[in-house]
Amino acid sequence: MAASLRLWRLKPSRILRGRVASGFSSGATAGSGQQPQLEKLTSTRQLDGIRHIMLNNPKKRNALSLSMLKCLRDDILHDIKSKALRVIIISAEGPVFSAGHDLKELSSEWDMKHHIEVFDTCAEVMTLLQKLPVPVIAQVNGLATAAGCQLVASCDIAVASEKSQFATPGVNVGLFCSTPAVAVGRALSKKVALEMLFTGEPISAHNALLHGLLSRVVPEDKLEEETMKIARKICEASRSVVALGKATFYRQMALDLDAAYRMTSQVMVDNLTLKDGHEGIEAFIQKRKPTWSHDVSTACK
């Protein structure tokens, strides 16, 4: 099989240094001896192919503490290869989507080893979102700052309420938002991203939409409904085809124009050999609704 069909086949053991979670929101920290239980900082539910992950620590403004990051990572990776999983939605409880890193964890009370673990784990989670075989949607209702803004920028799709705001204010506390800048700088234009980073001033949801951070902005009372419309529409497609398409999209973005067309042209040829690639074309010709297998194997041996 061509290499392009292997692009998106997620192997969590190669992405994470720790173990893959065996259940929701119950991860354990890596280390010697007995693994301590993580505090449950997220809640999850899954229905009809859509997994909802909610940041659930509103008293601390849903800060992306090390524990929160590990819970989020475990929830994302739970049974990730299942054909029953088609879309992930990340939302938050309370008026703040996420205030970013817990600054208490970044104080001098913690040593450099801990600081490294915080930023390494955050980078793992953010890059993992684009490596997943299913689309990830951020559902934002409130303020998203620093690493919280980074989380929104790292998702494939982002839907926000009109009251939401976005900022990278680390410069104001002497800690420039260098890691959030990776995702934010790739989602927004350079000058808009740098204004956010240099001033720390928030931008509105409508400006975030205008400059590319968001997919759409909706009234607060329509936020869940509009997010679910997107998720359900994705669920109508073949999981295997969407997975291949997502992996290819992110790969071609890093290539020059000619290389991108060479690579994606081969992927489209390979896509036609998938069972669902074959089924989709046949269904269109026969004027019937396709019956997806969501299988990664090929129809043409």
PDB file of C-alpha atoms in Angstrom:
ATOM      1  CA  MET A   1       0.000   0.000   0.000  1.00  0.00           C
ATOM      2  CA  ALA A   2       1.245   3.472  -0.816  1.00  0.00           C
ATOM      3  CA  ALA A   3       2.816   5.530   1.936  1.00  0.00           C
ATOM      4  CA  SER A   4       0.062   8.151   1.733  1.00  0.00           C
ATOM      5  CA  LEU A   5      -2.508   5.710   3.108  1.00  0.00           C
ATOM      6  CA  ARG A   6      -0.291   5.234   6.149  1.00  0.00           C
ATOM      7  CA  LEU A   7      -0.043   8.964   6.929  1.00  0.00           C
ATOM      8  CA  TRP A   8      -2.959   9.143   9.301  1.00  0.00           C
ATOM      9  CA  ARG A   9      -2.798   5.791  11.068  1.00  0.00           C
ATOM     10  CA  LEU A  10      -2.535   6.960  14.633  1.00  0.00           C
ATOM     11  CA  LYS A  11      -0.168   5.059  16.869  1.00  0.00           C
ATOM     12  CA  PRO A  12      -0.568   6.659  20.291  1.00  0.00           C
ATOM     13  CA  SER A  13       2.453   4.835  21.688  1.00  0.00           C
ATOM     14  CA  ARG A  14       4.618   6.781  19.246  1.00  0.00           C
ATOM     15  CA  ILE A  15       2.974  10.081  20.055  1.00  0.00           C
ATOM     16  CA  LEU A  16       2.988   9.854  23.829  1.00  0.00           C
ATOM     17  CA  ARG A  17       5.749   8.877  26.173  1.00  0.00           C
ATOM     18  CA  GLY A  18       3.202   7.865  28.790  1.00  0.00           C
ATOM     19  CA  ARG A  19       0.547   5.183  28.618  1.00  0.00           C
ATOM     20  CA  VAL A  20      -2.678   5.412  26.686  1.00  0.00           C
ATOM     21  CA  ALA A  21      -5.656   5.863  28.982  1.00  0.00           C
ATOM     22  CA  SER A  22      -7.870   2.872  29.616  1.00  0.00           C
ATOM     23  CA  GLY A  23     -10.811   5.063  30.581  1.00  0.00           C
ATOM     24  CA  PHE A  24     -12.114   8.610  30.698  1.00  0.00           C
ATOM     25  CA  SER A  25     -10.682  11.266  33.003  1.00  0.00           C
ATOM     26  CA  SER A  26      -8.848   8.783  35.158  1.00  0.00           C
ATOM     27  CA  GLY A  27      -5.301   9.021  33.883  1.00  0.00           C
ATOM     28  CA  ALA A  28      -2.220   8.448  35.973  1.00  0.00           C
ATOM     29  CA  THR A  29       1.094  10.196  35.970  1.00  0.00           C
ATOM     30  CA  ALA A  30       4.122   8.416  34.615  1.00  0.00           C
ATOM     31  CA  GLY A  31       6.891   7.515  37.002  1.00  0.00           C
ATOM     32  CA  SER A  32       8.395   4.776  39.082  1.00  0.00           C
ATOM     33  CA  GLY A  33       6.359   2.697  41.486  1.00  0.00           C
ATOM     34  CA  GLN A  34       2.635   3.132  41.962  1.00  0.00           C
ATOM     35  CA  GLN A  35       0.967   5.642  39.658  1.00  0.00           C
ATOM     36  CA  PRO A  36      -1.110   8.207  41.583  1.00  0.00           C
ATOM     37  CA  GLN A  37      -4.666   8.882  40.449  1.00  0.00           C
ATOM     38  CA  LEU A  38      -5.217  12.199  38.713  1.00  0.00           C
ATOM     39  CA  GLU A  39      -7.850  14.542  40.026  1.00  0.00           C
ATOM     40  CA  LYS A  40     -10.845  14.447  37.694  1.00  0.00           C
ATOM     41  CA  LEU A  41     -10.809  17.808  35.958  1.00  0.00           C
ATOM     42  CA  THR A  42     -12.740  16.898  32.828  1.00  0.00           C
ATOM     43  CA  SER A  43     -16.063  15.240  32.108  1.00  0.00           C
ATOM     44  CA  THR A  44     -16.942  13.247  29.016  1.00  0.00           C
ATOM     45  CA  ARG A  45     -19.850  11.686  27.232  1.00  0.00           C
ATOM     46  CA  GLN A  46     -20.155  10.007  23.855  1.00  0.00           C
ATOM     47  CA  LEU A  47     -23.267   9.505  21.768  1.00  0.00           C
ATOM     48  CA  ASP A  48     -23.858   8.748  18.089  1.00  0.00           C
ATOM     49  CA  GLY A  49     -20.172   9.000  17.228  1.00  0.00           C
ATOM     50  CA  ILE A  50     -19.635  12.368  18.921  1.00  0.00           C
ATOM     51  CA  ARG A  51     -17.424  12.579  22.006  1.00  0.00           C
ATOM     52  CA  HIS A  52     -17.911  15.628  24.204  1.00  0.00           C
ATOM     53  CA  ILE A  53     -14.983  16.520  26.453  1.00  0.00           C
ATOM     54  CA  MET A  54     -15.641  19.328  28.931  1.00  0.00           C
ATOM     55  CA  LEU A  55     -12.960  21.162  30.884  1.00  0.00           C
ATOM     56  CA  ASN A  56     -14.554  21.036  34.307  1.00  0.00           C
ATOM     57  CA  ASN A  57     -12.603  23.141  36.772  1.00  0.00           C
ATOM     58  CA  PRO A  58     -14.405  26.516  36.615  1.00  0.00           C
ATOM     59  CA  LYS A  59     -13.220  27.594  40.085  1.00  0.00           C
ATOM     60  CA  LYS A  60      -9.707  27.766  38.640  1.00  0.00           C
ATOM     61  CA  ARG A  61     -10.899  29.195  35.319  1.00  0.00           C
ATOM     62  CA  ASN A  62     -10.279  25.812  33.666  1.00  0.00           C
ATOM     63  CA  ALA A  63      -6.536  26.367  33.866  1.00  0.00           C
ATOM     64  CA  LEU A  64      -4.467  23.938  31.826  1.00  0.00           C
ATOM     65  CA  SER A  65      -2.583  22.589  34.803  1.00  0.00           C
ATOM     66  CA  LEU A  66      -0.466  19.498  34.352  1.00  0.00           C
ATOM     67  CA  SER A  67      -3.303  17.408  35.780  1.00  0.00           C
ATOM     68  CA  MET A  68      -5.835  19.011  33.433  1.00  0.00           C
ATOM     69  CA  LEU A  69      -3.588  18.413  30.436  1.00  0.00           C
ATOM     70  CA  LYS A  70      -3.168  14.749  31.353  1.00  0.00           C
ATOM     71  CA  CYS A  71      -6.910  14.294  31.838  1.00  0.00           C
ATOM     72  CA  LEU A  72      -7.558  15.946  28.486  1.00  0.00           C
ATOM     73  CA  ARG A  73      -4.950  13.750  26.825  1.00  0.00           C
ATOM     74  CA  ASP A  74      -6.478  10.603  28.299  1.00  0.00           C
ATOM     75  CA  ASP A  75      -9.996  11.608  27.240  1.00  0.00           C
ATOM     76  CA  ILE A  76      -8.840  12.335  23.695  1.00  0.00           C
ATOM     77  CA  LEU A  77      -7.015   9.033  23.301  1.00  0.00           C
ATOM     78  CA  HIS A  78      -9.610   6.779  24.913  1.00  0.00           C
ATOM     79  CA  ASP A  79     -10.535   4.073  22.367  1.00  0.00           C
ATOM     80  CA  ILE A  80      -9.342   6.401  19.600  1.00  0.00           C
ATOM     81  CA  LYS A  81      -9.261   3.671  16.936  1.00  0.00           C
ATOM     82  CA  SER A  82     -12.909   2.742  17.416  1.00  0.00           C
ATOM     83  CA  LYS A  83     -15.089   3.123  14.324  1.00  0.00           C
ATOM     84  CA  ALA A  84     -17.788   4.377  16.690  1.00  0.00           C
ATOM     85  CA  LEU A  85     -15.833   7.578  17.322  1.00  0.00           C
ATOM     86  CA  ARG A  86     -16.254  10.126  14.552  1.00  0.00           C
ATOM     87  CA  VAL A  87     -15.834  13.604  16.074  1.00  0.00           C
ATOM     88  CA  ILE A  88     -14.495  15.148  19.302  1.00  0.00           C
ATOM     89  CA  ILE A  89     -15.910  18.374  20.755  1.00  0.00           C
ATOM     90  CA  ILE A  90     -13.968  20.238  23.459  1.00  0.00           C
ATOM     91  CA  SER A  91     -15.931  22.713  25.569  1.00  0.00           C
ATOM     92  CA  ALA A  92     -15.736  24.125  29.089  1.00  0.00           C
ATOM     93  CA  GLU A  93     -17.849  24.647  32.181  1.00  0.00           C
ATOM     94  CA  GLY A  94     -18.228  28.195  33.450  1.00  0.00           C
ATOM     95  CA  PRO A  95     -17.630  31.688  32.013  1.00  0.00           C
ATOM     96  CA  VAL A  96     -13.988  31.050  31.089  1.00  0.00           C
ATOM     97  CA  PHE A  97     -13.122  28.504  28.419  1.00  0.00           C
ATOM     98  CA  SER A  98      -9.559  28.337  29.735  1.00  0.00           C
ATOM     99  CA  ALA A  99      -7.215  30.856  31.308  1.00  0.00           C
ATOM    100  CA  GLY A 100      -4.163  28.941  30.108  1.00  0.00           C
ATOM    101  CA  HIS A 101      -1.442  27.467  32.283  1.00  0.00           C
ATOM    102  CA  ASP A 102      -1.782  27.466  36.062  1.00  0.00           C
ATOM    103  CA  LEU A 103       0.796  30.137  36.933  1.00  0.00           C
ATOM    104  CA  LYS A 104       1.251  28.660  40.410  1.00  0.00           C
ATOM    105  CA  GLU A 105       2.802  25.621  38.717  1.00  0.00           C
ATOM    106  CA  LEU A 106       5.234  27.900  36.914  1.00  0.00           C
ATOM    107  CA  SER A 107       6.443  29.685  40.040  1.00  0.00           C
ATOM    108  CA  SER A 108       9.841  29.163  41.662  1.00  0.00           C
ATOM    109  CA  GLU A 109       8.202  26.781  44.134  1.00  0.00           C
ATOM    110  CA  TRP A 110       8.488  24.173  41.381  1.00  0.00           C
ATOM    111  CA  ASP A 111      11.793  23.111  39.868  1.00  0.00           C
ATOM    112  CA  MET A 112      12.821  23.238  36.222  1.00  0.00           C
ATOM    113  CA  LYS A 113      12.035  19.539  35.742  1.00  0.00           C
ATOM    114  CA  HIS A 114       8.396  20.240  36.572  1.00  0.00           C
ATOM    115  CA  HIS A 115       8.281  23.289  34.305  1.00  0.00           C
ATOM    116  CA  ILE A 116       9.682  21.203  31.432  1.00  0.00           C
ATOM    117  CA  GLU A 117       7.039  18.527  32.026  1.00  0.00           C
ATOM    118  CA  VAL A 118       4.245  21.119  31.936  1.00  0.00           C
ATOM    119  CA  PHE A 119       5.311  22.599  28.605  1.00  0.00           C
ATOM    120  CA  ASP A 120       6.222  19.230  27.054  1.00  0.00           C
ATOM    121  CA  THR A 121       2.839  17.771  28.014  1.00  0.00           C
ATOM    122  CA  CYS A 122       1.045  20.826  26.673  1.00  0.00           C
ATOM    123  CA  ALA A 123       2.925  20.551  23.377  1.00  0.00           C
ATOM    124  CA  GLU A 124       2.003  16.847  23.192  1.00  0.00           C
ATOM    125  CA  VAL A 125      -1.687  17.591  23.632  1.00  0.00           C
ATOM    126  CA  MET A 126      -1.713  20.452  21.124  1.00  0.00           C
ATOM    127  CA  THR A 127       0.118  18.507  18.413  1.00  0.00           C
ATOM    128  CA  LEU A 128      -1.923  15.390  19.164  1.00  0.00           C
ATOM    129  CA  LEU A 129      -5.125  17.174  18.159  1.00  0.00           C
ATOM    130  CA  GLN A 130      -3.941  17.428  14.562  1.00  0.00           C
ATOM    131  CA  LYS A 131      -2.642  13.847  14.515  1.00  0.00           C
ATOM    132  CA  LEU A 132      -5.960  12.288  15.508  1.00  0.00           C
ATOM    133  CA  PRO A 133      -7.904  10.377  12.834  1.00  0.00           C
ATOM    134  CA  VAL A 134     -11.093  12.297  13.700  1.00  0.00           C
ATOM    135  CA  PRO A 135     -11.857  16.028  13.520  1.00  0.00           C
ATOM    136  CA  VAL A 136     -11.711  18.054  16.756  1.00  0.00           C
ATOM    137  CA  ILE A 137     -14.060  21.003  17.305  1.00  0.00           C
ATOM    138  CA  ALA A 138     -13.557  23.674  19.958  1.00  0.00           C
ATOM    139  CA  GLN A 139     -16.872  24.955  21.339  1.00  0.00           C
ATOM    140  CA  VAL A 140     -16.000  28.233  23.057  1.00  0.00           C
ATOM    141  CA  ASN A 141     -18.287  30.235  25.302  1.00  0.00           C
ATOM    142  CA  GLY A 142     -16.248  32.805  27.189  1.00  0.00           C
ATOM    143  CA  LEU A 143     -12.656  33.905  27.586  1.00  0.00           C
ATOM    144  CA  ALA A 144      -9.779  31.854  26.144  1.00  0.00           C
ATOM    145  CA  THR A 145      -6.338  33.156  27.047  1.00  0.00           C
ATOM    146  CA  ALA A 146      -2.709  32.058  26.624  1.00  0.00           C
ATOM    147  CA  ALA A 147      -2.619  28.230  26.409  1.00  0.00           C
ATOM    148  CA  GLY A 148      -6.436  28.315  26.364  1.00  0.00           C
ATOM    149  CA  CYS A 149      -6.258  30.380  23.183  1.00  0.00           C
ATOM    150  CA  GLN A 150      -3.599  27.944  21.960  1.00  0.00           C
ATOM    151  CA  LEU A 151      -6.047  25.077  22.496  1.00  0.00           C
ATOM    152  CA  VAL A 152      -8.681  26.803  20.370  1.00  0.00           C
ATOM    153  CA  ALA A 153      -6.135  27.508  17.622  1.00  0.00           C
ATOM    154  CA  SER A 154      -4.947  23.880  17.692  1.00  0.00           C
ATOM    155  CA  CYS A 155      -8.389  22.379  17.062  1.00  0.00           C
ATOM    156  CA  ASP A 156      -9.452  21.643  13.486  1.00  0.00           C
ATOM    157  CA  ILE A 157     -12.636  23.716  13.759  1.00  0.00           C
ATOM    158  CA  ALA A 158     -13.607  26.368  16.314  1.00  0.00           C
ATOM    159  CA  VAL A 159     -17.114  27.685  16.989  1.00  0.00           C
ATOM    160  CA  ALA A 160     -17.569  30.504  19.509  1.00  0.00           C
ATOM    161  CA  SER A 161     -20.362  32.513  21.057  1.00  0.00           C
ATOM    162  CA  GLU A 162     -20.533  36.219  20.370  1.00  0.00           C
ATOM    163  CA  LYS A 163     -19.428  37.046  23.925  1.00  0.00           C
ATOM    164  CA  SER A 164     -16.178  35.070  23.663  1.00  0.00           C
ATOM    165  CA  GLN A 165     -12.798  36.777  23.713  1.00  0.00           C
ATOM    166  CA  PHE A 166      -9.270  35.618  22.956  1.00  0.00           C
ATOM    167  CA  ALA A 167      -5.923  36.841  24.256  1.00  0.00           C
ATOM    168  CA  THR A 168      -2.273  35.935  24.740  1.00  0.00           C
ATOM    169  CA  PRO A 169      -1.480  38.121  27.790  1.00  0.00           C
ATOM    170  CA  GLY A 170       1.665  36.413  29.042  1.00  0.00           C
ATOM    171  CA  VAL A 171       3.768  39.482  28.286  1.00  0.00           C
ATOM    172  CA  ASN A 172       1.928  41.300  31.080  1.00  0.00           C
ATOM    173  CA  VAL A 173       3.226  38.879  33.740  1.00  0.00           C
ATOM    174  CA  GLY A 174       6.718  38.544  32.329  1.00  0.00           C
ATOM    175  CA  LEU A 175       6.148  35.220  30.575  1.00  0.00           C
ATOM    176  CA  PHE A 176       5.826  35.751  26.828  1.00  0.00           C
ATOM    177  CA  CYS A 177       3.294  33.388  25.217  1.00  0.00           C
ATOM    178  CA  SER A 178       5.908  31.671  23.086  1.00  0.00           C
ATOM    179  CA  THR A 179       4.242  28.241  22.938  1.00  0.00           C
ATOM    180  CA  PRO A 180       0.726  29.644  22.351  1.00  0.00           C
ATOM    181  CA  ALA A 181       2.315  31.687  19.549  1.00  0.00           C
ATOM    182  CA  VAL A 182       3.036  28.465  17.632  1.00  0.00           C
ATOM    183  CA  ALA A 183      -0.660  27.683  17.156  1.00  0.00           C
ATOM    184  CA  VAL A 184      -1.935  31.262  17.161  1.00  0.00           C
ATOM    185  CA  GLY A 185       0.718  32.355  14.659  1.00  0.00           C
ATOM    186  CA  ARG A 186      -0.342  29.592  12.295  1.00  0.00           C
ATOM    187  CA  ALA A 187      -4.054  30.372  12.594  1.00  0.00           C
ATOM    188  CA  LEU A 188      -3.943  34.182  12.334  1.00  0.00           C
ATOM    189  CA  SER A 189      -2.028  36.551  10.119  1.00  0.00           C
ATOM    190  CA  LYS A 190       1.452  37.365  11.433  1.00  0.00           C
ATOM    191  CA  LYS A 191       0.718  41.002  12.243  1.00  0.00           C
ATOM    192  CA  VAL A 192      -2.514  40.264  14.104  1.00  0.00           C
ATOM    193  CA  ALA A 193      -0.857  37.461  16.047  1.00  0.00           C
ATOM    194  CA  LEU A 194       2.080  39.673  16.988  1.00  0.00           C
ATOM    195  CA  GLU A 195      -0.190  42.505  18.123  1.00  0.00           C
ATOM    196  CA  MET A 196      -1.950  40.041  20.431  1.00  0.00           C
ATOM    197  CA  LEU A 197       1.377  38.717  21.711  1.00  0.00           C
ATOM    198  CA  PHE A 198       3.043  42.108  22.203  1.00  0.00           C
ATOM    199  CA  THR A 199       0.092  43.874  23.849  1.00  0.00           C
ATOM    200  CA  GLY A 200      -1.756  41.076  25.597  1.00  0.00           C
ATOM    201  CA  GLU A 201      -5.018  42.796  24.668  1.00  0.00           C
ATOM    202  CA  PRO A 202      -8.012  40.534  23.939  1.00  0.00           C
ATOM    203  CA  ILE A 203      -9.777  40.410  20.599  1.00  0.00           C
ATOM    204  CA  SER A 204     -13.500  39.856  20.158  1.00  0.00           C
ATOM    205  CA  ALA A 205     -15.043  36.734  18.712  1.00  0.00           C
ATOM    206  CA  HIS A 206     -15.931  38.604  15.528  1.00  0.00           C
ATOM    207  CA  ASN A 207     -12.347  39.819  15.081  1.00  0.00           C
ATOM    208  CA  ALA A 208     -11.091  36.310  15.821  1.00  0.00           C
ATOM    209  CA  LEU A 209     -13.369  35.055  13.050  1.00  0.00           C
ATOM    210  CA  LEU A 210     -12.236  37.805  10.686  1.00  0.00           C
ATOM    211  CA  HIS A 211      -8.568  36.945  11.192  1.00  0.00           C
ATOM    212  CA  GLY A 212      -8.861  33.145  11.004  1.00  0.00           C
ATOM    213  CA  LEU A 213      -8.852  31.902  14.601  1.00  0.00           C
ATOM    214  CA  LEU A 214     -12.493  30.761  14.440  1.00  0.00           C
ATOM    215  CA  SER A 215     -14.683  28.919  11.949  1.00  0.00           C
ATOM    216  CA  ARG A 216     -17.883  30.715  12.919  1.00  0.00           C
ATOM    217  CA  VAL A 217     -19.424  32.956  15.585  1.00  0.00           C
ATOM    218  CA  VAL A 218     -22.989  32.387  16.774  1.00  0.00           C
ATOM    219  CA  PRO A 219     -25.354  33.716  19.466  1.00  0.00           C
ATOM    220  CA  GLU A 220     -24.712  32.109  22.846  1.00  0.00           C
ATOM    221  CA  ASP A 221     -28.065  30.314  22.873  1.00  0.00           C
ATOM    222  CA  LYS A 222     -27.245  28.739  19.493  1.00  0.00           C
ATOM    223  CA  LEU A 223     -23.686  27.652  20.294  1.00  0.00           C
ATOM    224  CA  GLU A 224     -24.303  23.990  21.074  1.00  0.00           C
ATOM    225  CA  GLU A 225     -26.865  23.626  18.300  1.00  0.00           C
ATOM    226  CA  GLU A 226     -24.529  25.050  15.645  1.00  0.00           C
ATOM    227  CA  THR A 227     -21.566  23.012  16.885  1.00  0.00           C
ATOM    228  CA  MET A 228     -23.629  19.831  16.775  1.00  0.00           C
ATOM    229  CA  LYS A 229     -24.753  20.603  13.212  1.00  0.00           C
ATOM    230  CA  ILE A 230     -21.115  20.551  12.135  1.00  0.00           C
ATOM    231  CA  ALA A 231     -20.369  17.409  14.121  1.00  0.00           C
ATOM    232  CA  ARG A 232     -23.375  15.525  12.756  1.00  0.00           C
ATOM    233  CA  LYS A 233     -22.520  16.515   9.190  1.00  0.00           C
ATOM    234  CA  ILE A 234     -19.001  15.115   9.665  1.00  0.00           C
ATOM    235  CA  CYS A 235     -20.544  11.897  10.995  1.00  0.00           C
ATOM    236  CA  GLU A 236     -22.313  11.401   7.661  1.00  0.00           C
ATOM    237  CA  ALA A 237     -18.973  10.859   5.923  1.00  0.00           C
ATOM    238  CA  SER A 238     -16.631   7.870   5.985  1.00  0.00           C
ATOM    239  CA  ARG A 239     -14.333   7.844   9.012  1.00  0.00           C
ATOM    240  CA  SER A 240     -11.480   6.383   6.995  1.00  0.00           C
ATOM    241  CA  VAL A 241     -11.799   8.979   4.221  1.00  0.00           C
ATOM    242  CA  VAL A 242     -12.004  11.869   6.702  1.00  0.00           C
ATOM    243  CA  ALA A 243      -8.970  10.524   8.565  1.00  0.00           C
ATOM    244  CA  LEU A 244      -6.925  10.308   5.385  1.00  0.00           C
ATOM    245  CA  GLY A 245      -8.047  13.770   4.330  1.00  0.00           C
ATOM    246  CA  LYS A 246      -7.205  15.357   7.676  1.00  0.00           C
ATOM    247  CA  ALA A 247      -3.716  13.857   7.790  1.00  0.00           C
ATOM    248  CA  THR A 248      -3.056  14.891   4.197  1.00  0.00           C
ATOM    249  CA  PHE A 249      -4.263  18.451   4.781  1.00  0.00           C
ATOM    250  CA  TYR A 250      -1.801  19.084   7.609  1.00  0.00           C
ATOM    251  CA  ARG A 251       1.042  17.404   5.769  1.00  0.00           C
ATOM    252  CA  GLN A 252       0.602  19.385   2.548  1.00  0.00           C
ATOM    253  CA  MET A 253       0.472  22.677   4.450  1.00  0.00           C
ATOM    254  CA  ALA A 254       4.155  22.221   5.307  1.00  0.00           C
ATOM    255  CA  LEU A 255       5.161  21.693   1.653  1.00  0.00           C
ATOM    256  CA  ASP A 256       5.802  24.075  -1.203  1.00  0.00           C
ATOM    257  CA  LEU A 257       3.114  24.310  -3.888  1.00  0.00           C
ATOM    258  CA  ASP A 258       4.585  21.822  -6.366  1.00  0.00           C
ATOM    259  CA  ALA A 259       5.393  19.249  -3.685  1.00  0.00           C
ATOM    260  CA  ALA A 260       1.940  19.678  -2.169  1.00  0.00           C
ATOM    261  CA  TYR A 261       0.255  18.911  -5.483  1.00  0.00           C
ATOM    262  CA  ARG A 262       2.482  15.894  -6.114  1.00  0.00           C
ATOM    263  CA  MET A 263       1.738  14.457  -2.705  1.00  0.00           C
ATOM    264  CA  THR A 264      -2.010  15.148  -2.708  1.00  0.00           C
ATOM    265  CA  SER A 265      -2.450  13.846  -6.262  1.00  0.00           C
ATOM    266  CA  GLN A 266      -1.011  10.506  -5.162  1.00  0.00           C
ATOM    267  CA  VAL A 267      -3.195  10.518  -2.042  1.00  0.00           C
ATOM    268  CA  MET A 268      -6.320  10.985  -4.177  1.00  0.00           C
ATOM    269  CA  VAL A 269      -5.304   8.023  -6.324  1.00  0.00           C
ATOM    270  CA  ASP A 270      -4.741   5.969  -3.184  1.00  0.00           C
ATOM    271  CA  ASN A 271      -8.040   7.228  -1.722  1.00  0.00           C
ATOM    272  CA  LEU A 272      -9.846   5.585  -4.639  1.00  0.00           C
ATOM    273  CA  THR A 273      -8.475   2.198  -3.557  1.00  0.00           C
ATOM    274  CA  LEU A 274     -10.029   2.442  -0.097  1.00  0.00           C
ATOM    275  CA  LYS A 275     -13.219   0.447   0.371  1.00  0.00           C
ATOM    276  CA  ASP A 276     -15.115   3.637   1.101  1.00  0.00           C
ATOM    277  CA  GLY A 277     -13.473   5.473  -1.777  1.00  0.00           C
ATOM    278  CA  HIS A 278     -14.708   2.752  -4.097  1.00  0.00           C
ATOM    279  CA  GLU A 279     -18.140   2.677  -2.421  1.00  0.00           C
ATOM    280  CA  GLY A 280     -18.630   6.430  -2.628  1.00  0.00           C
ATOM    281  CA  ILE A 281     -17.952   6.604  -6.368  1.00  0.00           C
ATOM    282  CA  GLU A 282     -20.145   3.559  -7.064  1.00  0.00           C
ATOM    283  CA  ALA A 283     -22.989   4.986  -4.967  1.00  0.00           C
ATOM    284  CA  PHE A 284     -22.825   8.302  -6.815  1.00  0.00           C
ATOM    285  CA  ILE A 285     -22.917   6.598 -10.227  1.00  0.00           C
ATOM    286  CA  GLN A 286     -25.797   4.349  -9.110  1.00  0.00           C
ATOM    287  CA  LYS A 287     -27.671   7.320  -7.586  1.00  0.00           C
ATOM    288  CA  ARG A 288     -27.935   5.751  -4.140  1.00  0.00           C
ATOM    289  CA  LYS A 289     -26.786   6.621  -0.647  1.00  0.00           C
ATOM    290  CA  PRO A 290     -23.363   5.147   0.147  1.00  0.00           C
ATOM    291  CA  THR A 291     -22.977   2.504   2.820  1.00  0.00           C
ATOM    292  CA  TRP A 292     -19.731   3.304   4.592  1.00  0.00           C
ATOM    293  CA  SER A 293     -17.594   0.573   6.126  1.00  0.00           C
ATOM    294  CA  HIS A 294     -15.255   3.088   7.846  1.00  0.00           C
ATOM    295  CA  ASP A 295     -12.587   0.504   7.039  1.00  0.00           C
ATOM    296  CA  VAL A 296      -8.972   1.432   6.422  1.00  0.00           C
ATOM    297  CA  SER A 297      -8.356  -1.523   4.111  1.00  0.00           C
ATOM    298  CA  THR A 298      -8.475  -1.313   0.338  1.00  0.00           C
ATOM    299  CA  ALA A 299     -11.114  -2.554  -2.063  1.00  0.00           C
ATOM    300  CA  CYS A 300      -8.549  -3.222  -4.759  1.00  0.00           C
ATOM    301  CA  LYS A 301      -5.892  -5.753  -3.775  1.00  0.00           C
TER     302      LYS A 301
END
